[in-house]
Amino acid sequence: MIIATGTASGKSLGYLLPCAEALGEGGTVLYLSPAKALAADQLRSLTALGLPGLRAATYDGDTPQAERAWVRANANYVLTNPDMLHHAVLGRHAAWSGFLRRLRYVVVDEAHRYRGVFGSHVAQILRRLRRVCARYRRDPVFILASATTGTPEESACRLIGAPVAAVTEDASPRPALSFALVEPELTDDTGEHGAPVRRTATAEAAAVLADLVGEGVRTLAFVRSRQASEVVALTAQRILRERDARARSAPPPDDPWLLPEPGAEAAAAEPDPPTEGAAAASPTEGTAPDGTAGSAELRGRLAERVAAYRAGYLATDRRGLEESLRTGDLLGLATTNALELGVDITGLDAVLITGWPGTLASLWQQAGRAGRTGRDALAVFIARDDPLDTYLVHHPEAVFGRPVEATVIDPANPYVLGPHLCAAAAEIPLTEDDLPLFGPGAERVLADLVDRGLLRRRPRGWFWTRRDRPSALADIRGAGGPPVQIVESASGQLLGTVDEAAAHGTVHEGAVYLHQGLTYVVEELDLENGVALVRGEAPDYSTWARDTTEIEVLRTERDEAWGPDAAVHFGEVEVTRQVVSYLKRDIRTGAVLGEQVLDLPERRLNSRAVWWTLSPEAADRLRKADVDVRGAAHAAEHAAIGLLPLFATCDRWDIGGVSTALHADTGCLTVFVYDGHEGGAGFAERGYAAARDWLTATRQAIADCECADGCPSCIQSPKCGSGNDPLSKAGALRLIDTLLAGGV
């Protein structure tokens, strides 16, 4: 069954009650969450219940090796994540035999987070779990807990591969929530080709966070990246210190990575580095009785009550930040979506959402973090310089008048299915009877695995032939390939890792890398050895990688004519991409300071795409009407990429695009949007299904933008390898109108 209701609606009780009964009868429970923070929070809540006979434990990457054997042998309620299930449990199921023989329930928490390629991998992991359980004569009940989503029953069925009943009625009490949509103002700065530049969303978020903290409002600020969480926290601290310095008539500190407060001028002094997770004041020490900041002395201490939270911190640091926010020692926390999940942080008054979080489900999940103690709350959506965010602030009905979307997964993707069939064969040799569990494409994928020498066919089934671990074949959260290690060249210290596919765009030579409040510049990217060497530095700019893309149509699977001269298509494509340069952008204003050329190898990708075509005759009619056809197609491509996340549960960075006035394979003006994952992820297919609505929204986003000739809020893209040239805003509107009218 799946319980798909709103935040703080009591979903936990829905699975805790039957699980407690099962534990009392000698059964076991396996709890899965997409994040370690949520599992740790659930363990705390479970322990507080004091259930008789409960032996609960987390089993994840933070669990010491010495404790893991105890968990396998003694725990009856194990809290883990799909990664550990994939790498450490299923392949060693004999060591878990005692636990699996008594398994009664499998709880899949935050099920709406399992979407795209990650969700497709998790779907196959859960099928492997069901198969291993059957080996021990168990058929556990799956209980899925999810935020409100579209078609929860269908989505859950695709996730676990079995029939599911849905519980969607939500009768829980709700406090009032005030929801603001904010578009940062245009500045006097200009970007590429003289385009106007808005104040950055991170600068706006930092200023609002400082304002709320200054009023004693306990606030969580969600941002889109690890780097942004650091910048927003440091900048909010800076603003609070500046205000205190002005109150004391002292010069404020300065730092090139800290964004300026509106109306405040920065001095040249360098501040002391902030203490991570500092929490020197108690909930009442820094706040006046009326909830405001109180005296100047107390206001000066407020900067110490703002911090950043993200993946990559040590487990003890993360737990300490969670507890400090829970108790009120921290008033403001800038975080990635790591705290979007159901971690029980009570007492929050406000939530800032910096940029579209990917789905409506995530938007409401993040907004629901405030007001969990029953008090009225505030949520503020701050738009980035992005077509989708522009569309949302001008069309609030797209947020408040639209049902939550369904999750998109594609477990049958052969690039996902193949590694899991190898892992399943290593766990227990595969037989013909197992194939329906893995879907209709399993037999064809198995034949390919045999041809490649990964599996061997015998009369009793398919067997894993190699000595290495098959679980290593599937990078369930990344885009394939071993991770690239980020190492400080002076000390040899390992700072972090990044997916090999993302390394070209994030840790190329010259890239700025931010880690725990410190900035580094990449000296060298060694792809052969999987290492990026960095040095400590504090430049006054950030970097954005640019790439070029070519696309070849391999197979058209579906198409639909929109008239005599226009059509939409869906099919298989081969994409060739290459990161060719990077931009330097001023930290404070976002203005482009320069561009540096890079020499990186091409990457090839077999994927799925949706594309529109306009006949040569219709394109000629546009040219005769003085439309720059190339610029129009290019602008429409950028805007369409930005708007697709409104119709498919994806991020802008999960997809890519190509546009051309005449494509060799179609013979027409063509605009492609493709999935950025091997084999596809279902996003382009969802775009094909909603093509007319998607293109209509794209047109509205371009038309609503107040700029004259195009800007990052409508048709410019930070990833564009051709320098956002040519682009035609007016031409894009004419082109989209023509497409929607069938080419007429």
XYZ file of C-alpha atoms in Angstrom:
744
model
C 0.000 0.000 0.000
C 1.018 3.629 -0.451
C 0.060 6.461 1.898
C 0.223 9.625 -0.242
C -0.799 12.601 1.891
C 0.553 16.017 2.837
C 3.482 16.936 5.056
C 2.984 16.268 8.785
C -0.256 14.357 8.121
C 0.637 11.359 10.302
C 2.010 9.007 7.632
C 4.553 7.634 10.092
C 1.761 6.239 12.261
C 0.430 4.461 9.187
C 3.440 2.178 9.137
C 4.588 2.312 12.770
C 1.420 0.715 14.141
C 1.516 -2.476 12.011
C 5.312 -2.644 12.329
C 5.076 -2.492 16.126
C 2.602 -5.366 16.038
C 4.935 -7.392 13.805
C 7.866 -6.809 16.165
C 5.757 -8.024 19.085
C 5.145 -11.254 17.166
C 8.844 -11.848 16.483
C 8.932 -10.338 12.998
C 11.412 -7.881 11.500
C 11.064 -4.606 9.600
C 13.250 -3.090 6.885
C 12.972 0.700 6.551
C 14.329 2.461 3.443
C 14.843 6.194 3.043
C 16.646 8.145 0.297
C 18.759 10.088 2.816
C 20.779 9.177 5.901
C 19.478 12.225 7.790
C 15.927 10.900 7.629
C 16.942 7.418 8.796
C 18.826 8.914 11.765
C 15.797 11.041 12.640
C 13.479 8.030 12.416
C 15.787 6.068 14.718
C 15.595 8.862 17.271
C 11.796 8.894 17.076
C 11.575 5.103 17.303
C 13.823 4.970 20.346
C 11.718 7.639 22.072
C 8.598 5.460 21.686
C 10.034 2.845 24.052
C 8.453 -0.109 22.233
C 9.040 -3.373 24.126
C 11.468 -5.683 22.349
C 12.519 -3.029 19.821
C 16.112 -3.401 18.631
C 16.380 -0.671 16.009
C 19.595 0.356 14.253
C 20.747 2.283 11.213
C 22.816 0.459 8.615
C 24.407 2.981 6.261
C 27.738 4.475 5.269
C 28.103 6.097 8.706
C 27.691 2.798 10.598
C 31.089 1.667 11.976
C 32.280 -1.704 10.725
C 32.316 -3.077 14.272
C 28.590 -2.392 14.637
C 27.488 -3.879 11.323
C 27.826 -7.491 12.434
C 25.691 -6.721 15.505
C 23.004 -5.141 13.303
C 22.865 -8.176 11.017
C 22.633 -10.612 13.923
C 20.451 -8.749 16.421
C 18.452 -5.822 15.033
C 14.785 -6.363 14.280
C 14.131 -2.905 12.814
C 16.857 -1.928 10.332
C 16.928 1.575 8.856
C 18.957 1.830 5.671
C 18.904 3.282 2.156
C 18.778 1.885 -1.392
C 22.546 2.262 -1.781
C 23.314 -0.053 1.146
C 20.599 -2.473 0.107
C 22.174 -2.624 -3.340
C 25.835 -2.862 -2.327
C 25.890 -4.444 1.147
C 22.707 -6.421 1.812
C 21.387 -8.226 -1.275
C 24.776 -9.487 -2.405
C 25.403 -10.858 1.124
C 21.895 -12.106 1.781
C 23.170 -15.284 3.471
C 24.587 -13.105 6.273
C 21.113 -11.567 6.643
C 19.238 -14.873 6.517
C 17.990 -14.662 10.109
C 16.580 -11.183 9.525
C 15.090 -12.016 6.103
C 13.367 -15.214 7.303
C 11.293 -13.107 9.720
C 10.784 -10.062 7.490
C 7.165 -8.855 7.718
C 7.242 -5.281 6.407
C 9.350 -3.207 4.055
C 8.780 0.531 4.581
C 9.712 2.771 1.630
C 9.658 6.318 3.003
C 9.571 9.485 0.866
C 8.659 7.356 -2.141
C 8.031 10.428 -4.302
C 11.792 11.059 -4.310
C 12.412 7.918 -6.355
C 12.094 9.361 -9.849
C 14.133 9.535 -13.030
C 17.213 7.353 -13.356
C 17.653 7.067 -9.579
C 14.052 5.908 -9.186
C 14.488 3.421 -12.035
C 17.506 1.894 -10.283
C 15.606 1.714 -6.974
C 12.703 -0.042 -8.738
C 15.071 -2.810 -9.859
C 16.685 -3.007 -6.405
C 13.244 -3.559 -4.860
C 12.519 -6.310 -7.399
C 15.780 -7.980 -6.423
C 14.780 -7.658 -2.752
C 11.446 -9.378 -3.417
C 13.268 -12.195 -5.221
C 15.766 -12.705 -2.379
C 12.920 -12.678 0.176
C 11.175 -15.419 -1.798
C 14.335 -17.500 -1.427
C 13.723 -17.409 2.353
C 9.999 -18.105 1.895
C 8.962 -14.591 2.789
C 6.586 -12.278 0.931
C 6.738 -9.072 2.999
C 4.152 -6.310 2.811
C 5.476 -3.091 1.249
C 4.251 0.144 2.842
C 5.201 3.263 0.897
C 4.918 6.752 2.402
C 4.862 9.669 -0.019
C 4.042 13.309 -0.310
C 0.922 13.990 -2.338
C 1.609 12.945 -5.950
C -0.374 12.344 -9.094
C -1.413 8.711 -9.701
C 0.221 7.390 -6.490
C -1.140 3.871 -7.002
C 0.306 3.601 -10.515
C 3.659 5.130 -9.510
C 4.038 2.803 -6.520
C 3.150 -0.211 -8.647
C 5.894 0.688 -11.131
C 8.337 1.195 -8.264
C 7.916 -2.174 -6.537
C 6.592 -4.242 -9.463
C 3.480 -5.453 -7.635
C -0.165 -4.333 -7.172
C -0.586 -1.470 -4.696
C -3.550 0.048 -2.855
C -3.468 3.825 -2.301
C -4.523 5.815 0.793
C -4.927 9.463 -0.235
C -7.548 10.984 2.059
C -5.897 13.517 4.365
C -7.959 14.765 7.314
C -5.045 16.141 9.350
C -5.359 19.718 10.722
C -3.450 22.415 8.859
C -2.130 25.783 10.109
C -2.458 28.766 7.785
C 0.397 29.154 5.304
C 1.156 32.488 3.653
C 2.901 31.877 0.330
C 4.826 34.599 -1.534
C 6.254 34.426 -5.059
C 9.221 36.810 -5.476
C 11.010 37.838 -8.663
C 14.297 39.646 -7.870
C 14.574 43.083 -9.417
C 16.581 43.992 -12.494
C 19.935 45.605 -11.761
C 21.933 48.209 -13.664
C 24.391 45.519 -14.770
C 24.294 43.836 -18.148
C 25.182 40.321 -19.227
C 25.936 38.757 -22.589
C 25.043 40.904 -25.596
C 23.856 43.671 -23.255
C 21.056 41.586 -21.719
C 19.667 42.896 -18.435
C 20.714 41.015 -15.296
C 18.524 40.386 -12.277
C 19.732 40.325 -8.716
C 20.673 36.708 -8.081
C 18.252 34.451 -6.245
C 20.971 33.505 -3.755
C 21.587 37.176 -2.908
C 17.843 37.690 -2.448
C 17.587 34.577 -0.272
C 20.498 35.661 1.908
C 18.946 39.083 2.457
C 15.516 37.649 3.320
C 17.106 35.048 5.594
C 18.989 37.801 7.454
C 15.786 39.844 7.775
C 13.862 36.912 9.229
C 16.652 35.890 11.600
C 16.889 39.514 12.708
C 13.224 39.293 13.703
C 13.785 36.057 15.618
C 11.973 33.960 12.987
C 13.292 30.397 12.803
C 13.919 29.884 9.074
C 15.062 27.194 6.667
C 16.394 28.393 3.279
C 16.387 25.737 0.550
C 18.889 26.257 -2.284
C 19.737 24.268 -5.397
C 23.395 23.384 -4.815
C 25.953 22.687 -2.125
C 27.878 25.788 -3.139
C 24.772 27.966 -2.856
C 24.068 26.715 0.678
C 27.507 27.889 1.760
C 27.204 31.245 -0.024
C 23.714 32.022 1.345
C 24.728 31.180 4.930
C 27.958 33.171 4.768
C 26.226 36.138 3.146
C 23.405 36.174 5.709
C 26.045 36.105 8.453
C 27.804 38.973 6.696
C 24.602 41.056 6.493
C 23.900 40.545 10.187
C 27.462 41.536 11.078
C 27.233 44.613 8.835
C 24.055 45.732 10.550
C 25.659 45.286 13.928
C 28.793 47.112 12.716
C 26.733 50.043 11.459
C 24.894 50.137 14.772
C 28.279 50.305 16.512
C 29.701 52.762 13.911
C 32.444 50.301 13.011
C 33.530 49.390 9.462
C 31.915 46.110 8.304
C 33.996 43.159 7.098
C 34.190 42.160 3.463
C 34.761 39.020 1.454
C 34.535 38.617 -2.363
C 32.388 35.496 -2.036
C 29.742 37.210 0.116
C 26.845 38.800 -1.717
C 26.050 42.441 -0.880
C 23.048 43.551 1.128
C 20.848 45.979 -0.850
C 21.953 49.535 -0.096
C 24.985 48.481 1.931
C 28.500 49.281 0.724
C 31.252 46.778 1.365
C 34.528 47.755 3.021
C 37.827 46.087 2.235
C 38.521 44.272 5.491
C 38.595 40.454 5.466
C 36.294 38.785 8.041
C 37.261 36.009 10.347
C 36.137 32.676 8.869
C 32.790 31.596 10.344
C 32.587 28.607 12.632
C 30.676 25.706 11.066
C 27.398 25.127 12.874
C 28.246 27.688 15.586
C 25.516 27.882 18.201
C 26.657 30.076 21.061
C 23.265 31.446 22.071
C 20.290 29.693 23.574
C 16.831 30.154 22.024
C 16.145 33.099 24.334
C 19.592 34.685 24.665
C 19.595 36.285 21.204
C 15.919 37.206 21.042
C 13.860 39.850 22.770
C 10.653 38.839 24.580
C 8.621 39.993 21.580
C 10.579 37.623 19.306
C 12.741 40.295 17.651
C 16.492 40.564 17.772
C 16.584 42.818 20.821
C 19.615 44.974 21.654
C 22.588 45.761 19.433
C 24.701 43.386 21.486
C 22.243 40.571 20.870
C 21.942 41.455 17.168
C 25.698 41.080 16.828
C 25.451 37.506 18.042
C 22.764 36.570 15.512
C 25.397 35.899 12.828
C 26.552 32.956 14.955
C 23.059 31.491 14.762
C 23.101 31.052 10.965
C 24.777 28.050 9.318
C 24.839 25.870 6.187
C 23.765 22.229 5.936
C 24.462 19.887 3.049
C 25.652 16.449 2.082
C 29.411 16.069 2.372
C 29.629 17.104 6.025
C 30.646 14.528 8.603
C 27.726 12.661 10.164
C 28.406 14.155 13.592
C 28.355 17.678 12.126
C 25.058 17.032 10.337
C 23.419 15.597 13.454
C 24.668 18.568 15.480
C 23.177 21.068 13.024
C 19.851 19.234 13.018
C 19.726 19.287 16.812
C 20.717 22.966 16.972
C 17.904 23.882 14.605
C 15.472 21.677 16.494
C 16.284 23.292 19.842
C 16.453 26.844 18.503
C 20.186 27.352 19.025
C 20.242 28.018 15.281
C 17.717 30.505 13.887
C 18.645 30.249 10.209
C 19.895 27.319 8.149
C 20.693 27.344 4.423
C 20.348 23.815 3.080
C 20.151 21.732 -0.050
C 17.186 19.373 -0.413
C 18.888 17.113 2.167
C 16.440 18.567 4.738
C 13.406 18.439 2.434
C 12.546 14.998 3.718
C 10.533 14.191 6.812
C 13.226 14.961 9.397
C 11.277 16.070 12.472
C 12.412 19.659 12.967
C 9.629 21.330 14.903
C 9.213 25.019 15.579
C 10.129 26.356 12.131
C 8.304 29.570 11.255
C 9.393 30.222 7.676
C 10.830 28.481 4.618
C 12.612 30.099 1.675
C 12.652 28.146 -1.599
C 15.427 29.472 -3.838
C 14.524 28.396 -7.349
C 12.113 25.759 -8.601
C 12.925 22.522 -6.720
C 12.042 20.231 -9.631
C 8.476 19.157 -8.850
C 5.317 20.471 -7.210
C 5.613 17.595 -4.731
C 9.030 18.900 -3.654
C 7.751 22.482 -3.535
C 4.965 21.574 -1.110
C 7.259 19.235 0.808
C 9.730 22.066 1.379
C 7.003 24.594 2.195
C 5.532 22.090 4.647
C 8.674 22.180 6.797
C 7.309 25.394 8.352
C 4.373 25.460 10.738
C 4.798 21.873 11.926
C 3.971 22.841 15.510
C 0.513 24.036 14.453
C 1.396 27.737 14.214
C 0.793 29.826 11.103
C 3.792 29.884 8.778
C 5.422 31.642 5.833
C 6.797 30.192 2.595
C 8.647 32.337 0.042
C 9.515 31.150 -3.470
C 12.415 33.211 -4.881
C 12.718 32.969 -8.662
C 16.058 32.409 -10.330
C 17.020 33.988 -13.650
C 15.404 31.089 -15.482
C 12.453 30.659 -17.901
C 10.534 28.290 -15.640
C 10.875 30.473 -12.554
C 9.828 33.496 -14.615
C 6.759 31.628 -15.820
C 5.743 30.591 -12.297
C 5.879 34.045 -10.731
C 3.755 35.413 -13.581
C 1.375 32.424 -13.604
C 0.698 31.497 -9.963
C -2.106 29.211 -11.111
C 0.659 26.841 -12.284
C 1.591 26.435 -8.607
C -1.703 26.774 -6.746
C -4.237 25.588 -9.306
C -2.568 22.461 -10.622
C -2.575 18.893 -9.291
C 0.735 17.444 -8.177
C 2.487 15.608 -10.994
C 3.117 11.864 -11.209
C 6.646 10.548 -10.725
C 8.490 9.382 -13.836
C 10.579 6.205 -13.816
C 11.614 3.750 -16.518
C 12.755 0.463 -14.922
C 12.885 -1.170 -18.368
C 15.707 1.120 -19.530
C 18.284 -1.475 -20.692
C 21.152 0.634 -19.296
C 19.467 0.405 -15.886
C 18.149 -3.144 -16.163
C 21.385 -4.799 -17.354
C 23.528 -4.183 -14.243
C 20.699 -5.299 -11.956
C 20.209 -8.539 -13.885
C 23.940 -9.182 -13.365
C 23.590 -8.460 -9.637
C 20.477 -10.663 -9.387
C 22.290 -13.551 -11.114
C 25.177 -13.238 -8.652
C 22.758 -13.247 -5.696
C 20.802 -16.291 -6.936
C 21.159 -17.720 -10.476
C 18.392 -16.364 -12.697
C 15.784 -18.685 -14.164
C 13.023 -18.318 -16.743
C 10.497 -17.980 -13.898
C 12.286 -14.822 -12.669
C 12.029 -12.909 -15.927
C 8.452 -11.523 -15.516
C 9.588 -9.808 -12.298
C 12.111 -7.711 -14.242
C 9.828 -6.775 -17.145
C 9.237 -7.780 -20.770
C 12.651 -6.566 -21.929
C 14.608 -8.805 -19.557
C 15.149 -11.685 -21.988
C 16.590 -9.407 -24.679
C 18.905 -7.687 -22.181
C 20.030 -11.067 -20.824
C 21.003 -12.176 -24.330
C 23.142 -9.054 -24.691
C 24.800 -9.698 -21.302
C 25.648 -13.225 -22.403
C 27.139 -11.933 -25.669
C 29.290 -9.490 -23.695
C 30.568 -12.269 -21.429
C 29.032 -10.863 -18.240
C 26.612 -13.766 -17.760
C 26.746 -17.422 -18.815
C 23.664 -19.384 -19.909
C 23.303 -22.897 -18.482
C 20.350 -25.319 -18.453
C 19.534 -24.186 -14.888
C 19.590 -20.485 -15.766
C 21.939 -17.508 -16.066
C 25.072 -17.260 -13.896
C 27.455 -14.404 -13.053
C 30.862 -15.272 -14.519
C 33.274 -12.806 -12.975
C 35.033 -12.426 -9.628
C 34.341 -8.725 -9.127
C 31.156 -7.438 -7.504
C 28.312 -6.922 -9.997
C 26.774 -4.203 -7.827
C 29.653 -1.954 -8.942
C 28.209 -1.962 -12.478
C 25.287 0.264 -11.405
C 25.943 3.819 -10.240
C 22.427 4.291 -8.899
C 22.694 8.015 -8.065
C 25.127 9.103 -10.746
C 25.328 9.077 -14.491
C 27.791 6.220 -14.822
C 31.527 5.879 -14.487
C 33.745 5.940 -11.403
C 33.686 9.161 -9.349
C 36.416 11.771 -9.730
C 38.202 12.550 -6.460
C 38.770 16.219 -5.576
C 42.142 16.569 -3.827
C 43.887 19.634 -2.379
C 47.266 19.689 -4.118
C 49.221 21.231 -1.228
C 48.119 18.811 1.497
C 46.844 15.783 -0.422
C 43.549 16.007 1.524
C 40.501 14.450 -0.144
C 37.802 17.146 -0.183
C 35.028 15.266 -1.974
C 33.994 13.446 -5.123
C 31.941 14.183 -8.236
C 30.396 11.874 -10.846
C 32.691 11.302 -13.818
C 29.980 12.552 -16.189
C 29.612 15.778 -14.215
C 33.365 16.319 -13.778
C 33.759 17.896 -17.238
C 31.412 20.704 -16.271
C 32.179 21.169 -12.560
C 35.879 20.461 -11.888
C 37.482 21.352 -15.214
C 40.758 23.288 -15.148
C 40.053 26.769 -13.784
C 36.698 25.883 -12.184
C 35.852 27.417 -8.819
C 34.969 24.770 -6.230
C 33.418 25.622 -2.845
C 33.726 23.234 0.111
C 32.566 23.910 3.692
C 32.883 27.672 3.359
C 36.298 27.577 1.658
C 36.887 28.262 -2.037
C 39.302 26.417 -4.302
C 40.355 26.720 -7.936
C 40.951 23.567 -9.992
C 44.540 23.310 -11.168
C 44.227 20.084 -13.162
C 41.561 17.545 -14.120
C 43.122 14.111 -14.706
C 40.285 12.058 -16.216
C 42.473 8.991 -16.770
C 43.256 8.674 -13.051
C 39.996 10.172 -11.844
C 41.525 13.064 -9.863
C 40.947 16.822 -9.826
C 43.716 18.800 -8.081
C 42.647 22.077 -6.453
C 44.330 24.915 -4.577
C 42.881 27.209 -1.941
C 41.958 30.600 -3.384
C 39.216 33.220 -2.986
C 38.500 34.682 -6.447
C 35.802 37.297 -6.944
C 34.060 35.221 -9.610
C 32.222 31.917 -10.047
C 32.472 29.663 -13.113
C 29.910 28.176 -15.519
C 30.857 25.485 -18.035
C 29.632 25.625 -21.628
C 29.272 22.742 -24.041
C 28.444 22.066 -27.683
C 26.118 19.302 -28.800
C 25.432 17.354 -31.983
C 22.549 14.906 -32.317
C 21.695 12.047 -34.667
C 18.259 10.435 -34.973
C 18.629 6.659 -34.675
C 14.962 5.664 -34.611
C 11.594 7.444 -34.548
C 9.222 5.607 -32.214
C 6.213 7.959 -32.327
C 5.149 11.092 -34.134
C 2.117 13.335 -34.470
C 1.330 15.828 -37.221
C 0.142 19.234 -36.004
C -0.801 20.396 -39.478
C 0.554 20.335 -43.013
C 3.984 21.701 -42.076
C 4.589 20.951 -38.367
C 4.966 17.777 -36.301
C 6.271 16.472 -32.979
C 8.317 13.278 -32.700
C 9.781 10.955 -30.052
C 12.538 8.422 -30.478
C 16.088 7.194 -29.954
C 19.051 9.505 -30.579
C 22.819 9.589 -30.246
C 24.162 12.740 -28.634
C 27.770 13.927 -28.885
C 28.664 16.556 -26.273
C 31.860 18.422 -25.484
C 32.601 21.019 -22.797
C 34.404 23.719 -24.761
C 34.790 26.684 -22.403
C 33.701 28.296 -19.163
C 32.421 31.710 -18.150
C 33.653 33.766 -15.235
C 30.766 35.574 -13.516
C 31.067 38.306 -10.914
C 30.039 36.889 -7.543
C 28.126 39.996 -6.499
C 26.326 40.947 -9.700
C 26.337 37.867 -11.929
C 27.885 39.935 -14.752
C 30.099 38.009 -17.204
C 33.791 38.860 -16.707
C 35.257 36.668 -19.434
C 35.365 33.271 -21.134
C 38.166 30.671 -21.126
C 38.542 27.933 -23.737
C 38.889 24.291 -22.597
C 40.215 21.191 -24.356
C 38.201 18.214 -23.092
C 37.245 15.003 -24.913
C 33.840 14.390 -26.467
C 31.257 12.277 -24.653
C 28.723 10.110 -26.510
C 25.295 9.308 -25.170
C 22.539 7.017 -26.492
C 19.285 8.445 -25.207
C 15.681 9.401 -25.998
C 14.491 12.755 -27.300
C 11.410 14.715 -28.259
C 11.697 17.026 -31.249
C 9.590 19.469 -33.242
C 9.942 19.929 -36.986
C 8.826 22.719 -39.288
C 8.906 22.147 -43.038
C 11.335 24.099 -45.261
C 8.368 25.831 -46.894
C 7.053 27.104 -43.546
C 10.566 28.161 -42.503
C 10.926 30.127 -45.759
C 7.683 31.956 -45.018
C 9.131 33.007 -41.656
C 12.322 34.236 -43.340
C 10.287 36.341 -45.752
C 8.625 37.882 -42.688
C 12.123 38.943 -41.488
C 12.362 36.240 -38.804
C 15.901 35.099 -37.906
C 15.060 31.406 -38.132
C 18.286 30.149 -36.535
C 18.005 32.599 -33.640
C 14.301 31.798 -33.233
C 14.896 28.037 -33.042
C 17.839 28.511 -30.677
C 15.804 30.747 -28.339
C 12.807 28.384 -28.400
C 15.117 25.466 -27.544
C 16.555 27.246 -24.479
C 13.130 28.260 -23.196
C 11.624 24.804 -23.817
C 14.414 23.157 -21.821
C 13.685 25.540 -18.983
C 9.933 24.774 -18.994
C 10.037 20.961 -19.326
C 10.452 20.427 -15.534
C 6.926 21.814 -15.172
C 5.570 18.819 -17.118
C 8.094 16.078 -16.324
C 9.578 15.430 -12.887
C 13.088 16.436 -13.873
C 15.657 19.138 -13.300
C 16.833 21.467 -16.065
C 20.260 19.871 -15.721
C 18.784 16.378 -16.420
C 18.040 17.357 -20.013
C 19.730 19.029 -22.953
C 18.825 20.411 -26.336
C 19.895 21.089 -29.897
C 18.321 23.350 -32.525
C 19.072 23.764 -36.199
C 17.519 25.537 -39.154
C 18.002 22.360 -41.221
C 18.829 18.988 -39.662
C 20.419 16.268 -41.799
C 18.144 13.497 -40.500
C 14.818 15.348 -40.612
C 15.342 17.679 -43.562
C 13.512 20.357 -41.580
C 13.984 23.109 -39.034
C 14.236 21.022 -35.858
C 14.331 21.648 -32.114
C 15.450 18.670 -29.990
C 15.178 18.179 -26.210
C 16.820 14.983 -24.960
C 17.288 13.055 -21.706
C 20.783 13.562 -20.331
C 21.081 9.950 -19.124
C 22.179 6.831 -20.968
C 19.150 5.025 -22.378
C 16.813 7.869 -21.415
C 15.010 8.622 -18.183
C 11.402 9.114 -19.298
C 11.544 12.935 -19.279
C 11.500 13.427 -23.050
C 8.689 10.891 -23.352
C 6.636 12.856 -20.829
C 7.408 15.999 -22.816
C 6.128 14.326 -25.980
C 2.881 13.403 -24.229
C 2.366 17.025 -23.080
C 3.971 18.686 -26.111
C 1.251 21.205 -26.924
C 0.784 22.355 -23.316
C 4.558 22.467 -22.862
C 5.114 24.587 -25.957
C 2.230 26.899 -25.010
C 3.765 27.477 -21.561
C 7.143 28.082 -23.210
C 5.632 30.820 -25.351
C 3.972 32.421 -22.328
C 7.240 32.445 -20.374
C 9.038 34.236 -23.217
C 6.221 36.743 -23.694
C 5.875 37.477 -19.963
C 9.525 38.439 -19.506
C 9.892 42.227 -19.328
C 13.191 42.362 -21.242
C 13.221 43.655 -24.825
C 15.509 41.264 -26.672
C 16.095 38.288 -24.377
C 17.802 37.584 -21.065
C 18.534 34.630 -18.721
C 14.946 34.819 -17.442
C 13.555 33.795 -20.822
C 15.823 32.662 -23.682
C 19.479 32.815 -22.580
C 21.107 29.683 -21.135
C 24.170 29.559 -18.848
C 25.181 26.265 -20.509
C 25.068 27.475 -24.122
C 28.238 26.487 -25.954
C 27.687 29.034 -28.721
C 27.651 32.009 -26.369
C 23.876 32.531 -26.630
C 24.317 33.622 -30.225
C 22.229 33.829 -32.336
C 19.057 34.327 -30.285
C 15.831 36.041 -31.307
C 13.112 36.604 -28.717
C 10.585 37.990 -31.193
C 11.474 35.220 -33.636
C 10.937 32.528 -30.996
C 7.413 33.817 -30.380
C 6.649 33.760 -34.130
C 8.164 30.284 -34.516
C 6.192 28.791 -31.611
C 2.985 30.378 -32.882
C 3.652 28.814 -36.274
C 4.344 25.384 -34.771
C 1.183 25.458 -32.665
C -0.823 26.489 -35.730
C 0.517 23.504 -37.670
C 2.997 25.478 -39.735
C 0.430 27.799 -41.224
